[in-house]
Short mmCIF file of C-alpha atoms in Angstrom, two decimals:
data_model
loop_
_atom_site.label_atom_id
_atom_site.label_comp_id
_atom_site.label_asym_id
_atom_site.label_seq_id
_atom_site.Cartn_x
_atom_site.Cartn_y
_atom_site.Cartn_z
CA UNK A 1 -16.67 -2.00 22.62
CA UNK A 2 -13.62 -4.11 21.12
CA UNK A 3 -15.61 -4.79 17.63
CA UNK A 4 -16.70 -0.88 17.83
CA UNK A 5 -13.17 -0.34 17.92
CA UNK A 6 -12.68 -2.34 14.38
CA UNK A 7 -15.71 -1.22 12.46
CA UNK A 8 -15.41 0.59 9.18
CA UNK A 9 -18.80 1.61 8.94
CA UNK A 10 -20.02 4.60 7.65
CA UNK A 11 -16.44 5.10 5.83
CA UNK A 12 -15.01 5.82 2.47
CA UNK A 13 -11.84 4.13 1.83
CA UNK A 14 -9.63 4.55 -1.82
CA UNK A 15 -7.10 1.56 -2.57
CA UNK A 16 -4.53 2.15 -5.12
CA UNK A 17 -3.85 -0.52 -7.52
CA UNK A 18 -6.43 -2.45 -6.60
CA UNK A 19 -7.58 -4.11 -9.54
CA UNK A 20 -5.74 -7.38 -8.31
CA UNK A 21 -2.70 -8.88 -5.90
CA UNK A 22 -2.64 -7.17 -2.18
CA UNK A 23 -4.89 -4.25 -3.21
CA UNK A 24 -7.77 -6.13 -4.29
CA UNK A 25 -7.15 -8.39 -0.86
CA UNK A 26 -7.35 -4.87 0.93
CA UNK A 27 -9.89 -3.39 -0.41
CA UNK A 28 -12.17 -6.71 0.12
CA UNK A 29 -11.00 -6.40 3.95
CA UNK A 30 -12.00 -3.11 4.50
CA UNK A 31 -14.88 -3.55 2.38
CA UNK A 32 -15.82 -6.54 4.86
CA UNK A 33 -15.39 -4.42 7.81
CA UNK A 34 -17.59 -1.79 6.83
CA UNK A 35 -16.07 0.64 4.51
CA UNK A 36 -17.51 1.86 1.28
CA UNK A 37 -14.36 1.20 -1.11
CA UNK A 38 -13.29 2.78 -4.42
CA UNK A 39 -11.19 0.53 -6.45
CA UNK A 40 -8.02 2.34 -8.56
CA UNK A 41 -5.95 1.50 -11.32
CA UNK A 42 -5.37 2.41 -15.08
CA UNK A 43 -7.78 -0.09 -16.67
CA UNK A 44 -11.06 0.39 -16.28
CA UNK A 45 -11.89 -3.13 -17.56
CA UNK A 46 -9.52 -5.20 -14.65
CA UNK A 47 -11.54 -3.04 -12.26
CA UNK A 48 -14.66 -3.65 -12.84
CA UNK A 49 -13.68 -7.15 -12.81
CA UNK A 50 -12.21 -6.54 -9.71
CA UNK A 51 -15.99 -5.15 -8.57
CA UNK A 52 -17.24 -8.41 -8.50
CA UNK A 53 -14.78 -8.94 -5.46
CA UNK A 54 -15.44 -6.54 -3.56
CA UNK A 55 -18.80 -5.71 -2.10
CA UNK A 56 -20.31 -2.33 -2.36
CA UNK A 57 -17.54 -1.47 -4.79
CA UNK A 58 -16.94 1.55 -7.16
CA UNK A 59 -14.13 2.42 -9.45
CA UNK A 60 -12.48 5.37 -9.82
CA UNK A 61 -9.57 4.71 -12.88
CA UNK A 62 -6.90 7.45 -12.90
CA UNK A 63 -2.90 6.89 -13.04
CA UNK A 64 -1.45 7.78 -10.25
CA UNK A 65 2.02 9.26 -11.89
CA UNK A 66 -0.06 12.07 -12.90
CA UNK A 67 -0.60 14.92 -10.68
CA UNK A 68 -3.38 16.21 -12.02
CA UNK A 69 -5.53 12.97 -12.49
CA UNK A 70 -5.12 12.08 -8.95
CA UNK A 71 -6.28 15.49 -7.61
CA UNK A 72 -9.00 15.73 -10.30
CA UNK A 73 -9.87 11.46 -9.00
CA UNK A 74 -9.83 12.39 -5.86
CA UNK A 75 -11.97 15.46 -6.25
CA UNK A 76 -14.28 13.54 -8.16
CA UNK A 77 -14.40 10.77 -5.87
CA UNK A 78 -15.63 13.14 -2.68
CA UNK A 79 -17.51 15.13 -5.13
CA UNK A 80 -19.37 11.60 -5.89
CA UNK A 81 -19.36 9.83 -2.52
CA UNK A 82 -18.74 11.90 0.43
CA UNK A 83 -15.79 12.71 2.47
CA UNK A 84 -12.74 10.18 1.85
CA UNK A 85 -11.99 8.87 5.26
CA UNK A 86 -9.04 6.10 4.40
CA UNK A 87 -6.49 6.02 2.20
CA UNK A 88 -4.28 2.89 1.18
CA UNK A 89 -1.89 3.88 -1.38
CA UNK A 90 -0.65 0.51 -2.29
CA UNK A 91 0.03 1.13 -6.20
CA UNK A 92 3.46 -0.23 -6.88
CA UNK A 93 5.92 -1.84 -9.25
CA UNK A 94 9.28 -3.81 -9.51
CA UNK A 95 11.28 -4.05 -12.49
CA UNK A 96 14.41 -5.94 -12.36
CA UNK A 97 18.09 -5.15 -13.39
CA UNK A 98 21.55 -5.73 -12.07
CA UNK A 99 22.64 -1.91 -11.07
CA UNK A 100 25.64 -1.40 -13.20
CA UNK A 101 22.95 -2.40 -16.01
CA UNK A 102 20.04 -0.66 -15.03
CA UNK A 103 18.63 2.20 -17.73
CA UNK A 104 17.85 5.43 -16.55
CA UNK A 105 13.95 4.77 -17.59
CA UNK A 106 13.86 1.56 -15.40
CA UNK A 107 14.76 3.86 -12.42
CA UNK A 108 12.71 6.67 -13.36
CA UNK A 109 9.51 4.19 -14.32
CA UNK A 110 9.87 2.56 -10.17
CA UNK A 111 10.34 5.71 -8.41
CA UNK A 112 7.24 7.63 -10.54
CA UNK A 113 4.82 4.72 -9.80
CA UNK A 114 6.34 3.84 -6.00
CA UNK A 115 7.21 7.13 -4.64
CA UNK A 116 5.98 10.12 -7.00
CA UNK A 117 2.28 7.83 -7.48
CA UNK A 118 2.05 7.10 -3.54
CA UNK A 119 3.20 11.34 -3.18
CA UNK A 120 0.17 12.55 -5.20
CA UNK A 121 -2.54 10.29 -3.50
CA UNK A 122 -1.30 11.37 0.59
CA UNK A 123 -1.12 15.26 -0.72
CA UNK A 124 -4.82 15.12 -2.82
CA UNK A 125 -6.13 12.83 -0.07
CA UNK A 126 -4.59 14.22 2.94
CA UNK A 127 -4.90 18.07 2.44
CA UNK A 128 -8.60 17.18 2.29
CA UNK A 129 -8.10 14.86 5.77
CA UNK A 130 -6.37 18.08 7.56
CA UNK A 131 -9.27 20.66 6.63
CA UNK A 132 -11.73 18.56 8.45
CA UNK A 133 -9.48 17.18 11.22
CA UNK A 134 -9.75 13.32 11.13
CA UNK A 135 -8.34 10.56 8.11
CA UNK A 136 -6.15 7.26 7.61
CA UNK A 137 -3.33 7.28 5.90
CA UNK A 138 -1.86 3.80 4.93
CA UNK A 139 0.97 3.51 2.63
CA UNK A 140 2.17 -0.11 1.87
CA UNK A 141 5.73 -0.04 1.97
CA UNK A 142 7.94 -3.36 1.96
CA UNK A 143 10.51 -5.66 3.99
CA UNK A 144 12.82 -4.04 1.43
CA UNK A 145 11.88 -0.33 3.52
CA UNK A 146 14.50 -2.13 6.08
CA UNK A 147 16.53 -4.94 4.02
CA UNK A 148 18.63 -4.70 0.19
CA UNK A 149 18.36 -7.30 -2.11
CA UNK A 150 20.55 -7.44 -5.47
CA UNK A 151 18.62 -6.53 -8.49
CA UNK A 152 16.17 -4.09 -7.10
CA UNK A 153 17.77 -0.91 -6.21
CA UNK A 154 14.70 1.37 -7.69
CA UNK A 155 12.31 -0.82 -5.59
CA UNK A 156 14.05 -0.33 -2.40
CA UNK A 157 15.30 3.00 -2.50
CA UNK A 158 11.56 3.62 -2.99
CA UNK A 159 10.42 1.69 -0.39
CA UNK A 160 12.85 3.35 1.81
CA UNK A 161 11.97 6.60 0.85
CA UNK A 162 7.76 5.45 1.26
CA UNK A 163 9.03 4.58 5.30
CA UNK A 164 10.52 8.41 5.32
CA UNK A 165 7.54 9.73 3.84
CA UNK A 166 5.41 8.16 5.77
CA UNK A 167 7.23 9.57 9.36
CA UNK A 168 7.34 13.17 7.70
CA UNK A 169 3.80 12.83 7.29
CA UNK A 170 3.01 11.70 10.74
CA UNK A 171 5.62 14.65 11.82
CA UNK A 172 3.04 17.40 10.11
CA UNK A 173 -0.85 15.82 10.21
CA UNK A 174 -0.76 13.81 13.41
CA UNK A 175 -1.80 16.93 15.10
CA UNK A 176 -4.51 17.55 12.54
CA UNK A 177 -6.20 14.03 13.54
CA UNK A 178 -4.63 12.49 10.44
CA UNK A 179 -3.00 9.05 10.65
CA UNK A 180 -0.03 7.88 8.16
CA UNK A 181 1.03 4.99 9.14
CA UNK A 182 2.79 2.10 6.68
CA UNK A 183 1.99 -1.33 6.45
CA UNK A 184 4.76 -3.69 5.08
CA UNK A 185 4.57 -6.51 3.61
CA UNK A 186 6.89 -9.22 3.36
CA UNK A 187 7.11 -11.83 -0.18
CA UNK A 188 3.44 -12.72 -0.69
CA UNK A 189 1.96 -15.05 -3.01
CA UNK A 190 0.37 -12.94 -5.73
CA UNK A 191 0.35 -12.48 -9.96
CA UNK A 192 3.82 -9.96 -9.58
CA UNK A 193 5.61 -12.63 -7.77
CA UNK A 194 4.48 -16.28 -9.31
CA UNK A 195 7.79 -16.46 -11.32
CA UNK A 196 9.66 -16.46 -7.76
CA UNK A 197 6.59 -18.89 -6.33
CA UNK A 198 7.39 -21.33 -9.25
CA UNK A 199 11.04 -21.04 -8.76
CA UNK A 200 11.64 -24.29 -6.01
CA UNK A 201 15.70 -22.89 -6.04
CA UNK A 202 13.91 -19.04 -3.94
CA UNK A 203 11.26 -21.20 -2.77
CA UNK A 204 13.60 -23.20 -0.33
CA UNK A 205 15.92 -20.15 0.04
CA UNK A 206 12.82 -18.15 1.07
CA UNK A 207 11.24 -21.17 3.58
CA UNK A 208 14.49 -21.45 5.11
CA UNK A 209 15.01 -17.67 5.88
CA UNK A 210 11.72 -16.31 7.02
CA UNK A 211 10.79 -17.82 10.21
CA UNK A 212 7.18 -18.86 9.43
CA UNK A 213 8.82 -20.64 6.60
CA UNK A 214 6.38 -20.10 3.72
CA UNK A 215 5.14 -17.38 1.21
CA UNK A 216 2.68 -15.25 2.92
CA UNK A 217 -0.97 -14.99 1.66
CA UNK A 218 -2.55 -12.25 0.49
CA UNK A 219 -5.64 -12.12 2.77
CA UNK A 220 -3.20 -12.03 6.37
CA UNK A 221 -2.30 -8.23 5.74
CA UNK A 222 -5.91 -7.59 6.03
CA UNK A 223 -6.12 -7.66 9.76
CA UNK A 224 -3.00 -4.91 10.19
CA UNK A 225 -4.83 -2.67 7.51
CA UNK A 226 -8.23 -2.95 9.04
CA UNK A 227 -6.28 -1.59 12.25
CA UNK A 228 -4.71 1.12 10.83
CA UNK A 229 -7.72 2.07 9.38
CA UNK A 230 -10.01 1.79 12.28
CA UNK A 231 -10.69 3.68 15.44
CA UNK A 232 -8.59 0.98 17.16
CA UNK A 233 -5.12 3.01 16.14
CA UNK A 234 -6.51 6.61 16.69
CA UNK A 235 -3.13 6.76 19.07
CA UNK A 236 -0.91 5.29 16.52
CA UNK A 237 1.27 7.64 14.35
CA UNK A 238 4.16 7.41 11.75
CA UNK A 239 4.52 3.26 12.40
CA UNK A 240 5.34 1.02 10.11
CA UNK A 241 3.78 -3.03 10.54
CA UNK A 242 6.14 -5.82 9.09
CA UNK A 243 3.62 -8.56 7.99
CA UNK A 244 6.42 -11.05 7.02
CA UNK A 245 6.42 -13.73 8.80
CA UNK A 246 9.34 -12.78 11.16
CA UNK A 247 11.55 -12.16 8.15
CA UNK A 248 12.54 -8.76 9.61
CA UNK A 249 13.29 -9.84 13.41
CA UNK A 250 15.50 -12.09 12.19
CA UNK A 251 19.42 -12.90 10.50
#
């Protein structure tokens, strides 16, 4: 009964900006628990790269700051594969800029790819999920969905917003057997943060303030994704998981 309650089997799950980082980890957990996974991103050639990863594996490219290639993906996807039982829209950026600097583009460029991107994936994906009565929803949201940091106002008002998003969600397709639920992540290890890794002076600032005191790895958010995707949360709605290492229980 317990692994029943953990098995993917039989399911279709689309990860956003998977091609590498956290995505790619996803997608290879669910892929490992059962679930028949579509691999997204913008270039075609990283994916299928990526496919190697990843058993069972198919890509689907499309941008996901375009309306109509995510609804014309997604229809594509189903129209190719069956149903789409899970969603994890994980596609995300950060660019950096003190906030009396930061252009208007920079701002713009975060929120379409971070909130607008992870919009259009849970309305395609979801309005499909409603009509027949049962889906996952998993957006990955951040530590910086509950703490500021200086340089990164885009990224965390978007992150914010993604923990807003994902209780208004919860508020209107929790009756309709549809799960949103956000997963958070705290400062992994990946290709978007090795500048940080390699920096000993945030490396020791970092160790000293989360209590786990190191970077996390990529493959320990698989376990809290596998549950939200799995039978095991049916009764969990609108929750966001902090995989940080304690960073958020703590001053």
């Amino acid at each position: 009964m317990s692994r029943a309650l953990f098995d993917l089997s039989g399911t279709l799950a689309l990860v956003t900006g998977s091609s590498q980082g956290i995505g790619l980890a996803l997608a290879r957990g669910l892929a490992e628990a059962g679930a028949k996974v579509v691999l997204n991103g913008r270039d075609a050639a990283k994916l299928e790269a990526a496919r190697a990863h990843v058993p069972g594996a198919v890509t689907a490219a499309f941008d996901v700051t375009d309306h109509a290639a995510v609804e014309a993906g997604i229809a594509a996807i189903e129209a190719a594969h069956g149903p789409l039982h899970i969603l994890v829209a994980n596609a995300g950026i950060n660019l950096r800029a003190p906030s009396t600097e930061m252009p208007p583009e920079t701002w713009r460029r975060v929120m379409e790819v971070n909130l607008d991107g992870v919009w259009y994936c849970c309305q395609a994906a979801g309005k499909r999920m409603v009509h027949r009565g049962r889906g996952k929803i998993i957006t990955v949201c951040s530590v910086q969905s509950e703490l500021g940091r200086p340089t990164i106002a885009p990224y965390a008002a978007s992150k914010g917003a993604l923990r807003m998003l994902t209780r208004t969600l919860c508020a209107e397709w929790a009756r309709h057997g549809v799960n949103v639920n956000g997963l958070a992540p705290g400062y992994y290890d990946t290709e978007l943060t090795s500048a940080l890794v390699q920096d000993p002076a945030f490396t020791e600032w970092l160790c000293k303030r989360v209590p786990a005191g190191r970077w996390g790895r990529v493959e320990e958010l698989i376990g809290a994704a596998v549950f939200l995707a799995a039978p095991a949360s049916d009764f969990v709605h609108g929750q966001l998981i902090f995989v940080d290492g304690g960073m958020t229980a703590v001053v």
